[in-house]
Short mmCIF file of C-alpha atoms and ligand atoms in Angstrom, two decimals:
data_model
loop_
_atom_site.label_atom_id
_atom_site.label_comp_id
_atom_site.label_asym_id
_atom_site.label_seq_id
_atom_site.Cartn_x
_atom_site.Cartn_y
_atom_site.Cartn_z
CA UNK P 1 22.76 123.79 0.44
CA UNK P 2 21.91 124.60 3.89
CA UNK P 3 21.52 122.44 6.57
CA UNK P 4 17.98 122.20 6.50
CA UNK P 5 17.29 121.82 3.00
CA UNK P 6 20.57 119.30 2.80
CA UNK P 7 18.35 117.20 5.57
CA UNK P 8 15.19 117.19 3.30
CA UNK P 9 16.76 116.36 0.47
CA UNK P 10 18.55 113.18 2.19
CA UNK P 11 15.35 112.40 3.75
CA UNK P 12 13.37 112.22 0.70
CA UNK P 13 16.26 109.85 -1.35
CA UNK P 14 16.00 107.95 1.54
CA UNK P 15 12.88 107.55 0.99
CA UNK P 16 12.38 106.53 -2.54
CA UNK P 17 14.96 104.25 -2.28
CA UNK P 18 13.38 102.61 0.57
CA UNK P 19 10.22 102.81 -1.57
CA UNK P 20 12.10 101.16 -4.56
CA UNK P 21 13.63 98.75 -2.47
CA UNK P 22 10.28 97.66 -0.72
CA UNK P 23 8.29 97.05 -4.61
CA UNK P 24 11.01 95.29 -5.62
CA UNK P 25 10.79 92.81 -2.33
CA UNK P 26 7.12 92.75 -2.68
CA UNK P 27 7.31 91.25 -6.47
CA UNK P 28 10.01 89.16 -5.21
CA UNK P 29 8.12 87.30 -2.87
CA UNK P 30 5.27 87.28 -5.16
CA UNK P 31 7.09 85.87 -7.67
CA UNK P 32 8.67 83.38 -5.34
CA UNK P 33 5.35 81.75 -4.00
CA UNK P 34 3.91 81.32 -7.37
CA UNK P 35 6.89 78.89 -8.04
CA UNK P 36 7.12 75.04 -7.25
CA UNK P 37 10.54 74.64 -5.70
CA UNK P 38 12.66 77.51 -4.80
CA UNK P 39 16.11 77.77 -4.07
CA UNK P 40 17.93 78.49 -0.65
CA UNK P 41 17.97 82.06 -1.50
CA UNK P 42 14.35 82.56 -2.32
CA UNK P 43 13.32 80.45 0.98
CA UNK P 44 15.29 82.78 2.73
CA UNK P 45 13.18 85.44 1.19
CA UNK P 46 10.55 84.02 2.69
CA UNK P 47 11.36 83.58 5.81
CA UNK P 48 11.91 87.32 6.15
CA UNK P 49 9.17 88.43 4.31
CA UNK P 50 7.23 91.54 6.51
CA UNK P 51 4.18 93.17 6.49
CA UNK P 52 1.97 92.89 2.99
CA UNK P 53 4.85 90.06 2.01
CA UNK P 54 4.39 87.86 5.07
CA UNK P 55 0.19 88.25 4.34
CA UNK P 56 1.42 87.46 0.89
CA UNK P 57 3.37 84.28 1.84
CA UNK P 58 0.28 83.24 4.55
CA UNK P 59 -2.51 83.35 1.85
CA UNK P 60 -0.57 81.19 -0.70
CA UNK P 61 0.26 78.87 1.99
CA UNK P 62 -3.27 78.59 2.61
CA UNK P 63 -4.86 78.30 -1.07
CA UNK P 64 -2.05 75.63 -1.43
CA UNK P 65 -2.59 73.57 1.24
CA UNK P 66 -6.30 73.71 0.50
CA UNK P 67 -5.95 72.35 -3.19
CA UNK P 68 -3.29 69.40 -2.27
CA UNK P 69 -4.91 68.41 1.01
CA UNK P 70 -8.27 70.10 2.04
CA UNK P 71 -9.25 71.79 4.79
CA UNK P 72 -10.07 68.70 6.93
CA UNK P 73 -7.37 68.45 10.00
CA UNK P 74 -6.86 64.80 11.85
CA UNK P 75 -6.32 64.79 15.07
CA UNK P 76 -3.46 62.32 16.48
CA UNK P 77 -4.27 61.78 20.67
CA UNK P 78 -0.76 61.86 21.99
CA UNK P 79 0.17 59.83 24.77
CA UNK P 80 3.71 60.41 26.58
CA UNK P 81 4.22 57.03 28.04
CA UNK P 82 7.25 57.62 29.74
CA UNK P 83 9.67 60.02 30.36
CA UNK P 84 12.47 58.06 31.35
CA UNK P 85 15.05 58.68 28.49
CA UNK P 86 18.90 57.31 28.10
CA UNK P 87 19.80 60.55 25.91
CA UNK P 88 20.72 64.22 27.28
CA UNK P 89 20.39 66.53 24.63
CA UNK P 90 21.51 69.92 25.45
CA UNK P 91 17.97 71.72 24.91
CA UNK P 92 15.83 69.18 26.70
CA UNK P 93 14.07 69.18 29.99
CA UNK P 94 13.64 65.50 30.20
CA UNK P 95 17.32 64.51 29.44
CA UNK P 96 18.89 62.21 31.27
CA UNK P 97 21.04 64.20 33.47
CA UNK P 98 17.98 66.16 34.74
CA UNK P 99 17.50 65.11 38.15
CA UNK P 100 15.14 67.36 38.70
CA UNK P 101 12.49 65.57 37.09
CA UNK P 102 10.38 62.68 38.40
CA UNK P 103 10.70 59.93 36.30
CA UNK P 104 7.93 58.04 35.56
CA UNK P 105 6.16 55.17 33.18
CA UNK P 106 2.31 54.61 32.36
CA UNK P 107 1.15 51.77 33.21
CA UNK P 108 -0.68 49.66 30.61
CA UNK P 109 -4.04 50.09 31.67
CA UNK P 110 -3.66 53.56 31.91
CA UNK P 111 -2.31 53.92 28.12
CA UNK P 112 -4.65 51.60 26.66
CA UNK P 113 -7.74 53.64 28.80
CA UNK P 114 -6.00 56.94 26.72
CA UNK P 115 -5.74 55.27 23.80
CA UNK P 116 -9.62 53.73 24.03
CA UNK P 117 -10.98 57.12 24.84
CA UNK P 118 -9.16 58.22 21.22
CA UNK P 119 -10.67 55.52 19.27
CA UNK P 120 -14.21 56.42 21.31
CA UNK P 121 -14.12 59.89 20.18
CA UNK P 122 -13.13 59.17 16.85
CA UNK P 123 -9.81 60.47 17.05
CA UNK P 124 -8.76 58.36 14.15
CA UNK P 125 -4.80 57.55 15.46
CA UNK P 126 -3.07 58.17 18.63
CA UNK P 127 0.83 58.59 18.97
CA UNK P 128 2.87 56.89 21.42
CA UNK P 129 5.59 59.05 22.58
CA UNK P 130 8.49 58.52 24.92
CA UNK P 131 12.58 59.29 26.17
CA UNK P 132 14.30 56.96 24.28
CA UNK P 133 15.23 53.38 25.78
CA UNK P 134 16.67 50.67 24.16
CA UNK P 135 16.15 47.94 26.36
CA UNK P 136 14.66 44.19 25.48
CA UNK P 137 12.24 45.22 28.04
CA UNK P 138 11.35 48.49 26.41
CA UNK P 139 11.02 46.99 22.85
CA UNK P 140 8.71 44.04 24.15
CA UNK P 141 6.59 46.11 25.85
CA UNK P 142 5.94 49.19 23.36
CA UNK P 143 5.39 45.79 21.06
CA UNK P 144 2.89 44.52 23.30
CA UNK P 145 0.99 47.61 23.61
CA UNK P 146 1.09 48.42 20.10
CA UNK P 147 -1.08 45.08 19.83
CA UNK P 148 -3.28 45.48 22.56
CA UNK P 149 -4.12 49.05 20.84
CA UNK P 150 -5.05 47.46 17.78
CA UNK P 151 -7.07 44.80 18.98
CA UNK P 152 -9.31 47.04 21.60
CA UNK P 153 -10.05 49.29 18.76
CA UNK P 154 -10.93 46.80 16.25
CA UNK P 155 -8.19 47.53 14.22
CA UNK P 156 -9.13 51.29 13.72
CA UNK P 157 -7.22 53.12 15.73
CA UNK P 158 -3.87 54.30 13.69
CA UNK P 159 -0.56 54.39 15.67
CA UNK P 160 2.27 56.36 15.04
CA UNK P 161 5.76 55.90 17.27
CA UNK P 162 7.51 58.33 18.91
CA UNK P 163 10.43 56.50 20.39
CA UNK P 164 13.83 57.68 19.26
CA UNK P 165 16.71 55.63 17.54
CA UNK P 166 16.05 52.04 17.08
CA UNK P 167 17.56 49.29 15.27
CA UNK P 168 16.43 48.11 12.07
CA UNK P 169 14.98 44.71 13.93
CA UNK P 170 13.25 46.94 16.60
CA UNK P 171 11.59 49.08 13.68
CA UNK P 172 10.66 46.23 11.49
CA UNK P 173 9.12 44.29 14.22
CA UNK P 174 7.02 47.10 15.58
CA UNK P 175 5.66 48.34 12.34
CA UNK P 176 4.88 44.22 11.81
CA UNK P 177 2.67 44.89 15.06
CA UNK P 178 0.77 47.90 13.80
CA UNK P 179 2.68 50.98 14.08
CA UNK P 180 2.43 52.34 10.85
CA UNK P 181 3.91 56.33 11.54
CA UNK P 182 7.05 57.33 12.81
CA UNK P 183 8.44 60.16 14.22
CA UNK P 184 11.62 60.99 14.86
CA UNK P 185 13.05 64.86 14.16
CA UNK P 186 16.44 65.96 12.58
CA UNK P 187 16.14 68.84 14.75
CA UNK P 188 18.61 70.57 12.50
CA UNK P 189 19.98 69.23 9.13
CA UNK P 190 23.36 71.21 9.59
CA UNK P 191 25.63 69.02 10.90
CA UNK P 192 27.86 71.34 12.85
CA UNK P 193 24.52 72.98 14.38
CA UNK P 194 23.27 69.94 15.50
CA UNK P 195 26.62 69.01 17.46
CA UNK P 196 26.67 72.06 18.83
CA UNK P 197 23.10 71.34 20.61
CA UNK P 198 23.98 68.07 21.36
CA UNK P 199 26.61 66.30 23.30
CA UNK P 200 29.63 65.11 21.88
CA UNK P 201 29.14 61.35 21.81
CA UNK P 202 27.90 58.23 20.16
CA UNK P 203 24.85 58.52 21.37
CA UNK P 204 24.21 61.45 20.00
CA UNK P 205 25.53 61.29 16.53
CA UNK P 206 23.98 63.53 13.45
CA UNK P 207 24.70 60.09 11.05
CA UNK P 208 22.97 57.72 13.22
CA UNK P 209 19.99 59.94 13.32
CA UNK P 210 20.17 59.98 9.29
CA UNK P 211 20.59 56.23 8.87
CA UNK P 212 17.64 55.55 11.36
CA UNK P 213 15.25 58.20 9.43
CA UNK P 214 16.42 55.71 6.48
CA UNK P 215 15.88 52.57 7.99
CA UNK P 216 12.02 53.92 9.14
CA UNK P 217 11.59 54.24 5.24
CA UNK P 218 12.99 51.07 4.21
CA UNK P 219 10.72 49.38 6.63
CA UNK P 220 7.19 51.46 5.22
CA UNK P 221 6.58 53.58 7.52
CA UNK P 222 5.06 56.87 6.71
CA UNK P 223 8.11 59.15 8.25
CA UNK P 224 7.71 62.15 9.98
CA UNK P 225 10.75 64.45 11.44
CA UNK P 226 11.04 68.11 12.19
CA UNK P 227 13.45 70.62 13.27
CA UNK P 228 13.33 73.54 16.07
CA UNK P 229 13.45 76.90 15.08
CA UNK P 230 15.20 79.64 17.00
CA UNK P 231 17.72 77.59 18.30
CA UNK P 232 20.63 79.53 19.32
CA UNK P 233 23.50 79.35 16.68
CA UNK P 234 20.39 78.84 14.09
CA UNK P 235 20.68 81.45 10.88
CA UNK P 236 18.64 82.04 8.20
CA UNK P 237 20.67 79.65 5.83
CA UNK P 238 20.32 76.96 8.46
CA UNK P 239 16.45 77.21 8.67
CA UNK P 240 16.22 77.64 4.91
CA UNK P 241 18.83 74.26 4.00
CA UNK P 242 16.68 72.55 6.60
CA UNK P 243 13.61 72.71 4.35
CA UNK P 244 15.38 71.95 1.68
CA UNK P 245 16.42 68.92 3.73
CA UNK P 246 13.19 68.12 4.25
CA UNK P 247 12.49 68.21 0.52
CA UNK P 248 15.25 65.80 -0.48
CA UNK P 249 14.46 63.01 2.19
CA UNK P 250 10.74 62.99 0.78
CA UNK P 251 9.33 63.07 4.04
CA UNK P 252 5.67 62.39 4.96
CA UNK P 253 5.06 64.09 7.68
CA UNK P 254 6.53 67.47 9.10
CA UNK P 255 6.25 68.47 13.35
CA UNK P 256 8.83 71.79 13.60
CA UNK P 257 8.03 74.42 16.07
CA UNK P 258 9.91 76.66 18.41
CA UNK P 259 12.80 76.30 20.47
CA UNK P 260 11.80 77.23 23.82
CA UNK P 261 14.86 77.39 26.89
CA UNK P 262 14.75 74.97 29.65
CA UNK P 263 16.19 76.25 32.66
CA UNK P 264 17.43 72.87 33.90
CA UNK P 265 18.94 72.43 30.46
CA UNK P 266 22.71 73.57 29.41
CA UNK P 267 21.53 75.69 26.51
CA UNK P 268 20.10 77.97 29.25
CA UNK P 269 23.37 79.53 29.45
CA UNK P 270 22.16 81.05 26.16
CA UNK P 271 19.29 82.63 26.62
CA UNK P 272 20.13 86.08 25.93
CA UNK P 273 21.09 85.34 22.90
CA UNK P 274 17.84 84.06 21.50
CA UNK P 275 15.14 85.91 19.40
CA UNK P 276 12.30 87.06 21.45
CA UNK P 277 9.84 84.31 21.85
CA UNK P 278 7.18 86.27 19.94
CA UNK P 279 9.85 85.86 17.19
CA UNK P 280 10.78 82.60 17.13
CA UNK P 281 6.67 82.45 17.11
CA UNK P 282 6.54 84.46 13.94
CA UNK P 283 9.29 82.16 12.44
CA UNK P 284 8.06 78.94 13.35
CA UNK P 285 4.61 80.13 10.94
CA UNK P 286 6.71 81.28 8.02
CA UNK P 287 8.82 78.12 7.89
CA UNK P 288 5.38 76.22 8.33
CA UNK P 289 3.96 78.30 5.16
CA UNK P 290 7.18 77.84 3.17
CA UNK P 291 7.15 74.31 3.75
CA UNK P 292 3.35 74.07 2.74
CA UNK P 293 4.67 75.69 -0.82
CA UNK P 294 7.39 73.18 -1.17
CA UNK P 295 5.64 70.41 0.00
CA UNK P 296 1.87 70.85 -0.55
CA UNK P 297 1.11 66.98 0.16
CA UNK P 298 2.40 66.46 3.43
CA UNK P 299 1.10 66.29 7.00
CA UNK P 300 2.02 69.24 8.71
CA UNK P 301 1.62 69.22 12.42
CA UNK P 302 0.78 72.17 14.55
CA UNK P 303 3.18 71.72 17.15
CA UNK P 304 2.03 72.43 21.02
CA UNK P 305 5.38 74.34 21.36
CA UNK P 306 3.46 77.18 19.35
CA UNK P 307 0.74 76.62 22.10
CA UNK P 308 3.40 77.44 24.55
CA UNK P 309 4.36 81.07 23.57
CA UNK P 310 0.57 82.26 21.91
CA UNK P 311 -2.25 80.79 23.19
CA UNK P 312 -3.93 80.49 19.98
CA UNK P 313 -0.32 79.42 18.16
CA UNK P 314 -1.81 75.99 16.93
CA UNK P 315 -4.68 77.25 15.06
CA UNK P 316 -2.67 80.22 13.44
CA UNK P 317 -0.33 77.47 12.42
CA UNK P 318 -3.66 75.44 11.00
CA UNK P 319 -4.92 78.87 9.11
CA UNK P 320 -1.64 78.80 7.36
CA UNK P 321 -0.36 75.54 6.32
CA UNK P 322 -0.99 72.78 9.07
CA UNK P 323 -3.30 69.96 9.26
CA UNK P 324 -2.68 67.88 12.18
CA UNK P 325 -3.55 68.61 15.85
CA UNK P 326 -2.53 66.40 18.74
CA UNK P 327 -4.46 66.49 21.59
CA UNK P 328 -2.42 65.67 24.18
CA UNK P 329 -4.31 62.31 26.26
CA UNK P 330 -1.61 61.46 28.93
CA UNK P 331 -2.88 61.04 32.24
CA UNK P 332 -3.16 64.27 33.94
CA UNK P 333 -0.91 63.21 37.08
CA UNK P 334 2.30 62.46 34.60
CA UNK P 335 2.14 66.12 32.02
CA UNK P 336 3.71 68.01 34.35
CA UNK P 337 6.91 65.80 34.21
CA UNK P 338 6.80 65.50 30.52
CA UNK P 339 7.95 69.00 30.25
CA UNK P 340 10.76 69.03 27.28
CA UNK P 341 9.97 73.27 27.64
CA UNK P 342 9.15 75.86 29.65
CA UNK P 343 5.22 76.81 29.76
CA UNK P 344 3.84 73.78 28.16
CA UNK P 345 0.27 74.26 27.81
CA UNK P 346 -3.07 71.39 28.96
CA UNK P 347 -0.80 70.71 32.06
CA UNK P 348 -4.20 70.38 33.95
CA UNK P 349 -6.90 69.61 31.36
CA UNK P 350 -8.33 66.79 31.57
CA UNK P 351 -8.84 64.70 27.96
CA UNK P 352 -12.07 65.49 27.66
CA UNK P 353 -11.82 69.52 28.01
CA UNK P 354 -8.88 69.20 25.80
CA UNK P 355 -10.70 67.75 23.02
CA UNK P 356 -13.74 70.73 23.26
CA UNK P 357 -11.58 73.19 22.99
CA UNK P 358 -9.62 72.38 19.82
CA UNK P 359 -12.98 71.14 18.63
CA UNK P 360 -13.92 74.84 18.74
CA UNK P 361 -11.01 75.93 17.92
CA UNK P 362 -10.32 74.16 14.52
CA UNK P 363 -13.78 75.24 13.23
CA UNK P 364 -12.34 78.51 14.19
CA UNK P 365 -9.75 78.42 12.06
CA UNK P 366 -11.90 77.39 9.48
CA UNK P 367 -10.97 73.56 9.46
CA UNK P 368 -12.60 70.60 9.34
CA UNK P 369 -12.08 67.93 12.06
CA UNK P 370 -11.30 64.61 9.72
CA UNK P 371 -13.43 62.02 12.92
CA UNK P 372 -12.70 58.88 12.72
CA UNK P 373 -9.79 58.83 9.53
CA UNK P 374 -6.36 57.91 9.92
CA UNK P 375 -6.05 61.14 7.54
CA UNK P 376 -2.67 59.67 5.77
CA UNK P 377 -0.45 61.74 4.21
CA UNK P 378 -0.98 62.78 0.61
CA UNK P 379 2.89 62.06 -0.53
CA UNK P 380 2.87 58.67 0.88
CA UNK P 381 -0.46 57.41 -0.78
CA UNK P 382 0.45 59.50 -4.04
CA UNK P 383 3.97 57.87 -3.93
CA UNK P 384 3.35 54.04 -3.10
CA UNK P 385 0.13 54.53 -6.09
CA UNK P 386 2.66 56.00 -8.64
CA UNK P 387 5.35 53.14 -7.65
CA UNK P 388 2.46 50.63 -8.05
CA UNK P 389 1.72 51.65 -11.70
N1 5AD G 401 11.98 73.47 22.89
C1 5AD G 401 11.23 73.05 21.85
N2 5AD G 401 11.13 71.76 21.48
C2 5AD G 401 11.82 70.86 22.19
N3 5AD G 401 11.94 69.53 22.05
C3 5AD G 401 12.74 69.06 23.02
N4 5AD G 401 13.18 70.08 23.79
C4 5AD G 401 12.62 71.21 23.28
C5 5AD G 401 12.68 72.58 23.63
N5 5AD G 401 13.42 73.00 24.67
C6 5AD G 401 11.35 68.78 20.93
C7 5AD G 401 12.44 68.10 20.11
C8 5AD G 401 12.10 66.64 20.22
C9 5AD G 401 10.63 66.68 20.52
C10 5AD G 401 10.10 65.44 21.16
O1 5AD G 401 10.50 67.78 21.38
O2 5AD G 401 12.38 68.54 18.77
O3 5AD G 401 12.37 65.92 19.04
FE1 FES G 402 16.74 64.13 23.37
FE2 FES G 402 14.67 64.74 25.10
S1 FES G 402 16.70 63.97 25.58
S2 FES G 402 14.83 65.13 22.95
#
């Protein structure tokens, strides 16, 4: 053969075996999102899937989550009460051993005033977020507040909690006062990843964070957690177990978006090895849209990290799986030191703006804003009516 026709003749096997290959991918993931639990493999799949498979996987995601949960999205105000935090994970701009960061603390009035403005405009619940303390001081007074929220909204407002590792006491006592959701992320469910973004103490141990996600279930809460995606280290197979991990705890509520580098963080040092931020964007969707398929009654948040690297990241997230917003309500003067990641978005809106814009912005996405509802997970009302029969 000569050269020429030698070249054509590669070009064109090539190219039905490309051909082949892509049909067989397509009916893969078509066959995979018709299913009801997958295995790592086939999540894996999915969180590849390109082109006509990733519009595939997207539309699914959507029918599903509109047949288990509607198209109505509640909206959680978020107030970051504090930043002052005991723990120093590796990826976090707020750690402890950030001195670069002005530490600060709400003061009552100010998070009651956020958290009256939520329960004016409906919001339905507000979350309470801050670093983690673990001080008598720091349990009494989130106790306190958690009181005071209930009693100036009538006992409307929902709260969830946002406040790290606890003891069992500390969690019983404040879901006694009215916190009734809890947050607290995995941030990976592979063991050796998650030592390898954290540092190597008690304080940061993978076990403790299990047992506590545990002891929020034992004491009723509805429990949310989450992971970060694009971590460096992070593969495929961690991203996919980590759904699976998600799967097996039961969990109520799902926040996961992005990793995004810190430069006053020692993960920094990593940064080149990271997938662009566009694709840790494109990940962060598909692991939204594969969790919708293998948990279609959940509460899926669309995280503000997603915020942070498109501008219209949250409602992408909502057209595809999510259906909880949290505008964020803490006092304009304090966001900027609340910055766990580079580019965090609403630095300088003020509540108000905030709460036009996703207004707009959820009807753009073709969602409903659930006013006024505490908008409960699915699984946790379908669960504690099945255990009740
Ligand atoms: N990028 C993305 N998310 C982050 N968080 C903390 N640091 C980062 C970061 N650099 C997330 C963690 C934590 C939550 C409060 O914020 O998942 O649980
Ligand atoms: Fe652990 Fe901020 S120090 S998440």
């Amino acid at each position: 053969m000569n050269k020429k026709l030698e070249q054509r003749f590669l070009e064109e096997v090539d190219l039905l075996q490309g051909g082949n290959a892509y049909l067989r991918s397509v009916k893969n993931v078509s066959d995979i999102i018709a299913q009801e639990s997958f295995s790592k493999e086939e999540l894996i799949t999915l969180l590849q899937a390109e082109g006509q498979e990733r519009a595939l996987l997207f539309d699914a995601a959507h029918a599903r989550k509109i047949e288990f949960v509607g198209k109505q999205v509640y909206f959680r105000g978020l107030v970051e009460f504090s930043n002052i935090c005991s723990k120093d994970c590796l990826y976090c701009g707020i750690r402890k051993s950030n001195e670069k960061v002005i530490r600060y603390e709400a003061s009552d009035e100010e998070i009651l005033g956020a958290c009256r403005f939520a329960w004016e405009n409906r919001f339905g619940s507000v979350v309470l977020q801050s670093g983690e303390l673990s001080s008598p001081a720091f349990t009494e007074r989130v106790d306190r507040l958690l009181k005071a929220i209930k009693q100036l909204s009538n006992e409307e407002l929902g709260i969830t909690l946002s406040c790290g590792e606890q003891s069992r006491e500390t969690y019983q006592r404040w879901f006694e006062s009215g916190a009734h959701r809890y947050l607290l992320r995995i941030e990976s469910s592979t063991p050796d990843l998650y030592n390898q973004i954290h540092p190597q103490n008690v304080h940061h141990s993978f076990e403790k964070r299990l047992e506590c996600l545990q002891l929020l279930k034992d004491c009723g809460y509805q429990v949310g957690t989450g992971v970060m995606i694009g971590l460096p280290f992070q593969t495929m197979e961690h991203l996919a177990a980590d759904l699976l991990f998600l799967k097996k705890l039961d969990v109520d509520m799902v926040g996961m978006g992005p990793y995004i580098e810190h430069e006053d963080t020692p993960l920094y040092v990593f940064r080149d090895q990271l997938k662009t931020k566009q694709e840790r964007f494109d990940l962060a969707l598909k692991m939204i849209a594969a969790l919708r398929l293998l948990m279609p009654d959940i509460n899926i948040a669309a995280a503000t990290a997603l915020q942070a690297i498109d501008p219209a990241g949250r409602e992408k997230a909502l057209k595809i799986g999510a259906n909880v917003i949290m505008p964020n309500l803490t006092p304009c003067d304090f966001r900027k030191e609340y910055q766990l990641y580079e580019d965090k978005p609403c630095l300088d809106e003020d509540a108000e703006l905030c709460r036009n814009c996703l207004e707009a912005r959820v009807e753009m996405a073709g969602g409903e804003i659930g006013y006024g509802e505490w908008g409960d997970s699915r699984r946790f009302v379908n669960r504690r009516q099945g255990s009740s029969h």
